[in-house]
Amino acid sequence: MQTFDEGRVVGDVVLYEAQQFYSRGTGTVAQGAGATHDIGTVLGRVTATEALVPYDPDASNGAEKVAGVLISRVDATAAAVTDAILIERHARVKRHALVWGAGVATEAERTAGVKALRAIGIITDV
């Protein structure tokens, strides 16, 4: 018998979001080598292009500010993905389910990212 791996789903990350998709937004995930992002990836937004990239506290292009949490699986390896869905506001997510980019290497950086999420209205469980 074949087995299938369903992968992550929104319910693996999101505990609560406001009705009628108020918590959600859309954006373009920037193209790049290895730009495959799973549900739960914490994103920043490049100021010059408005493109979404993994949050990186050491960046200086806008990606150092949290923009939201990705809730659609995207593969931007070959081309930018223009219809990515993310949680941008008024929501609660599971902290252990968040996916951090390569620029977030320490617990202190993850804690700073969680505080930045809180600042835009996305709270986490403990």
Short mmCIF file of N, CA, C and O in Angstrom, two decimals:
data_model
loop_
_atom_site.label_atom_id
_atom_site.label_comp_id
_atom_site.label_asym_id
_atom_site.label_seq_id
_atom_site.Cartn_x
_atom_site.Cartn_y
_atom_site.Cartn_z
N MET A 1 0.84 -1.17 0.00
CA MET A 1 0.00 0.00 0.00
C MET A 1 0.89 1.24 0.00
O MET A 1 1.84 1.33 0.76
N GLN A 2 0.54 2.20 -0.85
CA GLN A 2 1.29 3.45 -0.90
C GLN A 2 0.93 4.33 0.28
O GLN A 2 -0.21 4.34 0.75
N THR A 3 1.93 5.05 0.74
CA THR A 3 1.66 6.05 1.77
C THR A 3 1.92 7.43 1.18
O THR A 3 2.79 7.59 0.32
N PHE A 4 1.16 8.39 1.63
CA PHE A 4 1.31 9.75 1.13
C PHE A 4 1.62 10.67 2.29
O PHE A 4 1.08 10.52 3.39
N ASP A 5 2.48 11.64 2.02
CA ASP A 5 2.81 12.66 3.01
C ASP A 5 2.05 13.91 2.62
O ASP A 5 2.34 14.55 1.60
N GLU A 6 1.06 14.26 3.41
CA GLU A 6 0.23 15.42 3.11
C GLU A 6 1.00 16.73 3.24
O GLU A 6 0.68 17.71 2.60
N GLY A 7 2.03 16.73 4.04
CA GLY A 7 2.75 17.97 4.29
C GLY A 7 2.00 18.83 5.28
O GLY A 7 0.99 18.43 5.86
N ARG A 8 2.47 20.04 5.47
CA ARG A 8 1.84 20.95 6.43
C ARG A 8 0.56 21.53 5.85
O ARG A 8 0.45 21.75 4.65
N VAL A 9 -0.37 21.82 6.74
CA VAL A 9 -1.60 22.51 6.38
C VAL A 9 -1.74 23.72 7.29
O VAL A 9 -1.04 23.84 8.31
N VAL A 10 -2.62 24.62 6.95
CA VAL A 10 -2.78 25.87 7.70
C VAL A 10 -3.04 25.59 9.18
O VAL A 10 -2.50 26.26 10.06
N GLY A 11 -3.84 24.59 9.49
CA GLY A 11 -4.17 24.26 10.87
C GLY A 11 -2.98 23.81 11.69
O GLY A 11 -3.03 23.80 12.92
N ASP A 12 -1.89 23.44 11.03
CA ASP A 12 -0.67 23.07 11.76
C ASP A 12 0.01 24.31 12.34
O ASP A 12 0.85 24.19 13.23
N VAL A 13 -0.31 25.49 11.82
CA VAL A 13 0.35 26.72 12.23
C VAL A 13 -0.60 27.71 12.89
O VAL A 13 -0.29 28.29 13.92
N VAL A 14 -1.77 27.89 12.31
CA VAL A 14 -2.70 28.93 12.77
C VAL A 14 -3.67 28.38 13.81
O VAL A 14 -4.37 27.40 13.57
N LEU A 15 -3.70 29.03 14.97
CA LEU A 15 -4.66 28.69 16.01
C LEU A 15 -5.95 29.49 15.87
O LEU A 15 -7.03 29.01 16.17
N TYR A 16 -5.82 30.73 15.46
CA TYR A 16 -6.98 31.61 15.32
C TYR A 16 -6.68 32.66 14.26
O TYR A 16 -5.57 33.18 14.18
N GLU A 17 -7.68 32.95 13.44
CA GLU A 17 -7.63 34.12 12.56
C GLU A 17 -9.02 34.72 12.52
O GLU A 17 -10.02 34.05 12.76
N ALA A 18 -9.08 36.01 12.24
CA ALA A 18 -10.35 36.72 12.24
C ALA A 18 -11.26 36.22 11.12
O ALA A 18 -10.80 35.68 10.11
N GLN A 19 -12.55 36.45 11.30
CA GLN A 19 -13.54 36.01 10.32
C GLN A 19 -13.38 36.75 9.00
O GLN A 19 -12.82 37.84 8.94
N GLN A 20 -13.91 36.15 7.96
CA GLN A 20 -13.95 36.69 6.61
C GLN A 20 -12.56 37.09 6.09
O GLN A 20 -12.39 38.07 5.39
N PHE A 21 -11.58 36.31 6.50
CA PHE A 21 -10.21 36.45 6.01
C PHE A 21 -9.57 37.80 6.33
O PHE A 21 -8.65 38.23 5.65
N TYR A 22 -10.06 38.48 7.37
CA TYR A 22 -9.49 39.77 7.75
C TYR A 22 -8.00 39.66 8.06
O TYR A 22 -7.24 40.59 7.79
N SER A 23 -7.58 38.54 8.64
CA SER A 23 -6.18 38.37 9.04
C SER A 23 -5.24 38.16 7.86
O SER A 23 -4.03 38.29 8.00
N ARG A 24 -5.80 37.82 6.72
CA ARG A 24 -4.98 37.41 5.58
C ARG A 24 -4.64 38.56 4.64
O ARG A 24 -5.33 39.56 4.56
N GLY A 25 -3.56 38.35 3.92
CA GLY A 25 -3.15 39.25 2.86
C GLY A 25 -2.46 38.42 1.80
O GLY A 25 -2.23 37.22 1.98
N THR A 26 -2.15 39.04 0.69
CA THR A 26 -1.44 38.34 -0.37
C THR A 26 -0.20 39.14 -0.74
O THR A 26 -0.10 40.33 -0.44
N GLY A 27 0.71 38.49 -1.39
CA GLY A 27 1.92 39.16 -1.81
C GLY A 27 2.71 38.32 -2.79
O GLY A 27 2.34 37.18 -3.08
N THR A 28 3.79 38.89 -3.27
CA THR A 28 4.67 38.22 -4.22
C THR A 28 5.92 37.75 -3.49
O THR A 28 6.61 38.55 -2.87
N VAL A 29 6.18 36.45 -3.57
CA VAL A 29 7.40 35.90 -2.99
C VAL A 29 8.49 35.98 -4.04
O VAL A 29 8.31 35.55 -5.18
N ALA A 30 9.61 36.57 -3.66
CA ALA A 30 10.72 36.80 -4.58
C ALA A 30 11.30 35.49 -5.10
O ALA A 30 11.41 34.51 -4.37
N GLN A 31 11.69 35.52 -6.37
CA GLN A 31 12.36 34.39 -7.00
C GLN A 31 13.78 34.27 -6.44
O GLN A 31 14.42 35.27 -6.12
N GLY A 32 14.26 33.04 -6.34
CA GLY A 32 15.63 32.83 -5.91
C GLY A 32 15.96 31.35 -5.83
O GLY A 32 15.07 30.51 -5.74
N ALA A 33 17.24 31.06 -5.88
CA ALA A 33 17.68 29.68 -5.74
C ALA A 33 17.28 29.17 -4.37
O ALA A 33 17.51 29.83 -3.36
N GLY A 34 16.63 28.03 -4.32
CA GLY A 34 16.21 27.46 -3.06
C GLY A 34 15.04 28.19 -2.44
O GLY A 34 14.78 28.06 -1.25
N ALA A 35 14.30 28.96 -3.23
CA ALA A 35 13.18 29.75 -2.71
C ALA A 35 11.90 28.93 -2.65
O ALA A 35 10.88 29.30 -3.19
N THR A 36 11.97 27.80 -1.96
CA THR A 36 10.80 26.99 -1.69
C THR A 36 10.47 27.18 -0.22
O THR A 36 11.31 26.91 0.64
N HIS A 37 9.28 27.68 0.06
CA HIS A 37 8.91 28.03 1.43
C HIS A 37 7.66 27.27 1.84
O HIS A 37 6.69 27.20 1.09
N ASP A 38 7.69 26.75 3.04
CA ASP A 38 6.58 25.96 3.56
C ASP A 38 5.62 26.84 4.35
O ASP A 38 5.94 27.96 4.75
N ILE A 39 4.46 26.30 4.59
CA ILE A 39 3.48 26.97 5.44
C ILE A 39 4.12 27.20 6.82
O ILE A 39 4.75 26.30 7.37
N GLY A 40 3.97 28.40 7.33
CA GLY A 40 4.54 28.75 8.63
C GLY A 40 5.82 29.57 8.54
O GLY A 40 6.34 30.01 9.57
N THR A 41 6.33 29.82 7.33
CA THR A 41 7.55 30.61 7.18
C THR A 41 7.28 32.06 7.56
O THR A 41 6.32 32.67 7.09
N VAL A 42 8.12 32.60 8.42
CA VAL A 42 8.02 34.00 8.83
C VAL A 42 8.68 34.84 7.75
O VAL A 42 9.82 34.60 7.37
N LEU A 43 7.94 35.84 7.25
CA LEU A 43 8.39 36.62 6.10
C LEU A 43 8.66 38.07 6.44
O LEU A 43 8.04 38.64 7.34
N GLY A 44 9.57 38.66 5.68
CA GLY A 44 9.81 40.09 5.68
C GLY A 44 9.49 40.60 4.28
O GLY A 44 9.31 39.82 3.36
N ARG A 45 9.43 41.91 4.12
CA ARG A 45 9.10 42.49 2.81
C ARG A 45 10.21 43.44 2.37
O ARG A 45 10.52 44.41 3.07
N VAL A 46 10.82 43.18 1.22
CA VAL A 46 11.87 44.03 0.69
C VAL A 46 11.25 45.38 0.32
O VAL A 46 10.29 45.43 -0.45
N THR A 47 11.78 46.44 0.87
CA THR A 47 11.19 47.77 0.69
C THR A 47 11.16 48.21 -0.77
O THR A 47 10.14 48.70 -1.25
N ALA A 48 12.23 48.03 -1.50
CA ALA A 48 12.33 48.52 -2.87
C ALA A 48 11.37 47.82 -3.83
O ALA A 48 10.85 48.44 -4.76
N THR A 49 11.12 46.53 -3.62
CA THR A 49 10.33 45.74 -4.58
C THR A 49 8.99 45.28 -4.02
O THR A 49 8.17 44.78 -4.79
N GLU A 50 8.79 45.40 -2.72
CA GLU A 50 7.59 44.88 -2.04
C GLU A 50 7.53 43.35 -2.06
O GLU A 50 6.52 42.76 -1.72
N ALA A 51 8.60 42.69 -2.50
CA ALA A 51 8.64 41.23 -2.56
C ALA A 51 8.82 40.65 -1.17
O ALA A 51 9.52 41.21 -0.32
N LEU A 52 8.19 39.51 -0.95
CA LEU A 52 8.30 38.80 0.33
C LEU A 52 9.49 37.86 0.28
O LEU A 52 9.71 37.16 -0.71
N VAL A 53 10.24 37.84 1.37
CA VAL A 53 11.40 36.97 1.53
C VAL A 53 11.41 36.49 2.98
O VAL A 53 10.76 37.09 3.83
N PRO A 54 12.14 35.44 3.29
CA PRO A 54 12.22 35.03 4.69
C PRO A 54 12.75 36.16 5.57
O PRO A 54 13.68 36.88 5.18
N TYR A 55 12.14 36.33 6.72
CA TYR A 55 12.56 37.34 7.69
C TYR A 55 14.03 37.14 8.04
O TYR A 55 14.47 36.02 8.27
N ASP A 56 14.78 38.23 8.05
CA ASP A 56 16.20 38.18 8.38
C ASP A 56 16.54 39.41 9.22
O ASP A 56 16.61 40.52 8.70
N PRO A 57 16.74 39.23 10.54
CA PRO A 57 16.99 40.38 11.41
C PRO A 57 18.26 41.15 11.09
O PRO A 57 18.41 42.30 11.51
N ASP A 58 19.18 40.57 10.32
CA ASP A 58 20.42 41.24 9.97
C ASP A 58 20.37 41.94 8.62
O ASP A 58 21.34 42.56 8.20
N ALA A 59 19.25 41.85 7.93
CA ALA A 59 19.12 42.49 6.61
C ALA A 59 18.99 44.00 6.77
O ALA A 59 18.73 44.51 7.86
N SER A 60 19.15 44.71 5.67
CA SER A 60 18.97 46.17 5.70
C SER A 60 18.12 46.62 4.51
O SER A 60 18.15 47.77 4.13
N ASN A 61 17.38 45.67 3.92
CA ASN A 61 16.58 45.97 2.74
C ASN A 61 15.07 45.96 3.02
O ASN A 61 14.27 46.02 2.09
N GLY A 62 14.69 45.85 4.28
CA GLY A 62 13.29 45.76 4.66
C GLY A 62 12.92 44.39 5.20
O GLY A 62 11.95 44.25 5.94
N ALA A 63 13.70 43.37 4.85
CA ALA A 63 13.43 42.01 5.31
C ALA A 63 13.68 41.84 6.80
O ALA A 63 13.33 40.83 7.39
N GLU A 64 14.28 42.86 7.44
CA GLU A 64 14.52 42.81 8.88
C GLU A 64 13.26 43.14 9.68
O GLU A 64 13.24 43.02 10.90
N LYS A 65 12.18 43.51 8.99
CA LYS A 65 10.90 43.79 9.63
C LYS A 65 9.92 42.70 9.23
O LYS A 65 9.75 42.40 8.05
N VAL A 66 9.28 42.11 10.22
CA VAL A 66 8.35 41.02 9.95
C VAL A 66 7.13 41.55 9.20
O VAL A 66 6.56 42.57 9.57
N ALA A 67 6.74 40.82 8.14
CA ALA A 67 5.55 41.18 7.37
C ALA A 67 4.39 40.24 7.64
O ALA A 67 3.23 40.60 7.46
N GLY A 68 4.69 39.00 8.07
CA GLY A 68 3.62 38.04 8.34
C GLY A 68 4.13 36.62 8.31
O GLY A 68 5.33 36.36 8.27
N VAL A 69 3.16 35.69 8.30
CA VAL A 69 3.46 34.25 8.31
C VAL A 69 2.80 33.62 7.09
O VAL A 69 1.58 33.77 6.89
N LEU A 70 3.58 32.95 6.29
CA LEU A 70 3.10 32.32 5.07
C LEU A 70 2.12 31.19 5.40
O LEU A 70 2.41 30.36 6.26
N ILE A 71 0.98 31.16 4.71
CA ILE A 71 0.04 30.05 4.92
C ILE A 71 -0.29 29.33 3.61
O ILE A 71 -1.28 28.61 3.52
N SER A 72 0.54 29.55 2.60
CA SER A 72 0.45 28.76 1.38
C SER A 72 1.86 28.30 1.02
O SER A 72 2.81 29.04 1.20
N ARG A 73 1.97 27.08 0.57
CA ARG A 73 3.27 26.53 0.19
C ARG A 73 3.66 27.14 -1.15
O ARG A 73 2.84 27.16 -2.07
N VAL A 74 4.87 27.66 -1.26
CA VAL A 74 5.29 28.29 -2.52
C VAL A 74 6.65 27.78 -2.97
O VAL A 74 7.50 27.46 -2.15
N ASP A 75 6.82 27.72 -4.28
CA ASP A 75 8.10 27.38 -4.88
C ASP A 75 8.45 28.50 -5.85
O ASP A 75 7.92 28.56 -6.97
N ALA A 76 9.31 29.39 -5.43
CA ALA A 76 9.72 30.53 -6.25
C ALA A 76 11.11 30.33 -6.81
O ALA A 76 11.82 31.29 -7.09
N THR A 77 11.51 29.08 -7.00
CA THR A 77 12.84 28.78 -7.51
C THR A 77 12.98 29.27 -8.95
O THR A 77 13.99 29.88 -9.31
N ALA A 78 11.98 29.01 -9.80
CA ALA A 78 12.07 29.36 -11.21
C ALA A 78 11.49 30.74 -11.52
O ALA A 78 11.93 31.42 -12.44
N ALA A 79 10.48 31.14 -10.75
CA ALA A 79 9.84 32.44 -10.99
C ALA A 79 9.19 32.92 -9.70
O ALA A 79 8.84 32.11 -8.83
N ALA A 80 9.02 34.22 -9.58
CA ALA A 80 8.35 34.78 -8.40
C ALA A 80 6.92 34.25 -8.34
O ALA A 80 6.29 34.01 -9.36
N VAL A 81 6.43 34.06 -7.13
CA VAL A 81 5.06 33.60 -6.93
C VAL A 81 4.22 34.80 -6.52
O VAL A 81 4.46 35.41 -5.48
N THR A 82 3.24 35.14 -7.35
CA THR A 82 2.49 36.38 -7.15
C THR A 82 1.24 36.23 -6.28
O THR A 82 0.63 37.23 -5.94
N ASP A 83 0.87 35.02 -5.96
CA ASP A 83 -0.38 34.83 -5.22
C ASP A 83 -0.18 34.13 -3.87
O ASP A 83 -1.03 33.37 -3.43
N ALA A 84 0.92 34.42 -3.21
CA ALA A 84 1.19 33.82 -1.90
C ALA A 84 0.22 34.41 -0.88
O ALA A 84 -0.09 35.60 -0.91
N ILE A 85 -0.26 33.57 0.02
CA ILE A 85 -1.19 34.01 1.06
C ILE A 85 -0.47 34.00 2.40
O ILE A 85 0.23 33.04 2.72
N LEU A 86 -0.63 35.06 3.17
CA LEU A 86 0.01 35.13 4.47
C LEU A 86 -0.92 35.73 5.50
O LEU A 86 -1.88 36.42 5.19
N ILE A 87 -0.64 35.40 6.74
CA ILE A 87 -1.31 36.01 7.88
C ILE A 87 -0.56 37.31 8.16
O ILE A 87 0.65 37.28 8.40
N GLU A 88 -1.28 38.44 8.13
CA GLU A 88 -0.64 39.74 8.31
C GLU A 88 -1.05 40.45 9.60
O GLU A 88 -0.37 41.38 10.01
N ARG A 89 -2.16 40.03 10.20
CA ARG A 89 -2.68 40.77 11.36
C ARG A 89 -3.69 39.93 12.12
O ARG A 89 -4.20 38.95 11.59
N HIS A 90 -3.98 40.32 13.32
CA HIS A 90 -5.08 39.80 14.14
C HIS A 90 -5.21 38.28 14.06
O HIS A 90 -6.19 37.75 13.55
N ALA A 91 -4.20 37.59 14.57
CA ALA A 91 -4.21 36.13 14.53
C ALA A 91 -3.36 35.57 15.67
O ALA A 91 -2.62 36.30 16.32
N ARG A 92 -3.51 34.27 15.88
CA ARG A 92 -2.69 33.55 16.84
C ARG A 92 -2.11 32.33 16.15
O ARG A 92 -2.82 31.59 15.48
N VAL A 93 -0.80 32.14 16.31
CA VAL A 93 -0.11 31.04 15.65
C VAL A 93 0.65 30.20 16.67
O VAL A 93 0.90 30.65 17.78
N LYS A 94 1.01 29.00 16.26
CA LYS A 94 1.78 28.10 17.11
C LYS A 94 3.26 28.42 16.95
O LYS A 94 3.82 28.29 15.86
N ARG A 95 3.88 28.83 18.03
CA ARG A 95 5.29 29.24 17.96
C ARG A 95 6.18 28.09 17.48
O ARG A 95 7.07 28.30 16.66
N HIS A 96 5.94 26.88 17.96
CA HIS A 96 6.80 25.77 17.58
C HIS A 96 6.65 25.40 16.10
O HIS A 96 7.50 24.70 15.55
N ALA A 97 5.58 25.86 15.45
CA ALA A 97 5.35 25.52 14.05
C ALA A 97 5.89 26.58 13.09
O ALA A 97 5.85 26.38 11.88
N LEU A 98 6.41 27.68 13.61
CA LEU A 98 6.96 28.72 12.74
C LEU A 98 8.25 28.22 12.09
O LEU A 98 9.04 27.51 12.70
N VAL A 99 8.43 28.61 10.84
CA VAL A 99 9.62 28.23 10.08
C VAL A 99 10.45 29.49 9.90
O VAL A 99 9.96 30.49 9.38
N TRP A 100 11.69 29.43 10.34
CA TRP A 100 12.58 30.59 10.29
C TRP A 100 13.58 30.42 9.16
O TRP A 100 14.09 29.33 8.93
N GLY A 101 13.87 31.51 8.47
CA GLY A 101 14.85 31.49 7.39
C GLY A 101 16.26 31.30 7.92
O GLY A 101 16.51 31.32 9.13
N ALA A 102 17.19 31.18 7.00
CA ALA A 102 18.59 30.94 7.36
C ALA A 102 19.19 32.09 8.16
O ALA A 102 20.14 31.89 8.92
N GLY A 103 18.63 33.29 8.04
CA GLY A 103 19.15 34.43 8.78
C GLY A 103 18.79 34.45 10.25
O GLY A 103 19.25 35.30 11.00
N VAL A 104 17.94 33.52 10.65
CA VAL A 104 17.52 33.44 12.06
C VAL A 104 18.12 32.17 12.64
O VAL A 104 17.59 31.08 12.48
N ALA A 105 19.26 32.33 13.32
CA ALA A 105 20.02 31.17 13.76
C ALA A 105 19.97 30.91 15.25
O ALA A 105 20.24 29.80 15.70
N THR A 106 19.61 31.92 16.04
CA THR A 106 19.67 31.75 17.50
C THR A 106 18.29 31.90 18.12
O THR A 106 17.37 32.46 17.52
N GLU A 107 18.18 31.42 19.33
CA GLU A 107 16.92 31.56 20.07
C GLU A 107 16.59 33.03 20.31
O GLU A 107 15.43 33.44 20.27
N ALA A 108 17.62 33.84 20.54
CA ALA A 108 17.40 35.28 20.75
C ALA A 108 16.80 35.92 19.50
O ALA A 108 15.91 36.78 19.60
N GLU A 109 17.25 35.51 18.32
CA GLU A 109 16.71 36.05 17.08
C GLU A 109 15.27 35.57 16.87
O GLU A 109 14.43 36.33 16.39
N ARG A 110 14.98 34.33 17.23
CA ARG A 110 13.61 33.83 17.12
C ARG A 110 12.70 34.58 18.09
O ARG A 110 11.57 34.95 17.73
N THR A 111 13.17 34.84 19.30
CA THR A 111 12.39 35.59 20.28
C THR A 111 12.12 37.01 19.77
O THR A 111 11.01 37.52 19.90
N ALA A 112 13.12 37.62 19.16
CA ALA A 112 12.93 38.96 18.58
C ALA A 112 11.91 38.91 17.44
O ALA A 112 11.08 39.82 17.30
N GLY A 113 11.94 37.85 16.65
CA GLY A 113 10.96 37.68 15.58
C GLY A 113 9.55 37.51 16.12
O GLY A 113 8.60 38.06 15.56
N VAL A 114 9.41 36.76 17.20
CA VAL A 114 8.10 36.58 17.83
C VAL A 114 7.59 37.92 18.36
O VAL A 114 6.41 38.25 18.22
N LYS A 115 8.47 38.73 18.94
CA LYS A 115 8.07 40.06 19.42
C LYS A 115 7.65 40.94 18.25
O LYS A 115 6.70 41.72 18.36
N ALA A 116 8.34 40.82 17.13
CA ALA A 116 7.98 41.59 15.94
C ALA A 116 6.63 41.14 15.39
O ALA A 116 5.84 41.97 14.92
N LEU A 117 6.35 39.85 15.45
CA LEU A 117 5.03 39.36 15.06
C LEU A 117 3.95 39.97 15.96
O LEU A 117 2.91 40.42 15.48
N ARG A 118 4.21 39.98 17.25
CA ARG A 118 3.26 40.55 18.20
C ARG A 118 2.98 42.02 17.88
O ARG A 118 1.85 42.49 17.99
N ALA A 119 4.02 42.73 17.46
CA ALA A 119 3.86 44.16 17.15
C ALA A 119 2.91 44.39 15.97
O ALA A 119 2.31 45.46 15.89
N ILE A 120 2.76 43.43 15.07
CA ILE A 120 1.82 43.59 13.96
C ILE A 120 0.50 42.86 14.22
O ILE A 120 -0.33 42.73 13.32
N GLY A 121 0.32 42.37 15.44
CA GLY A 121 -0.96 41.78 15.81
C GLY A 121 -1.05 40.29 15.69
O GLY A 121 -2.14 39.73 15.71
N ILE A 122 0.08 39.61 15.54
CA ILE A 122 0.10 38.15 15.47
C ILE A 122 0.74 37.63 16.74
O ILE A 122 1.94 37.87 16.97
N ILE A 123 -0.05 36.98 17.58
CA ILE A 123 0.50 36.48 18.83
C ILE A 123 0.76 34.98 18.71
O ILE A 123 0.21 34.31 17.84
N THR A 124 1.64 34.49 19.56
CA THR A 124 1.98 33.08 19.53
C THR A 124 1.61 32.43 20.87
O THR A 124 1.49 33.12 21.87
N ASP A 125 1.45 31.12 20.84
CA ASP A 125 1.31 30.40 22.10
C ASP A 125 2.69 30.32 22.71
O ASP A 125 3.67 30.76 22.12
N VAL A 126 2.80 29.80 23.89
CA VAL A 126 4.11 29.76 24.58
C VAL A 126 5.07 28.79 23.95
O VAL A 126 4.78 27.94 23.25
#
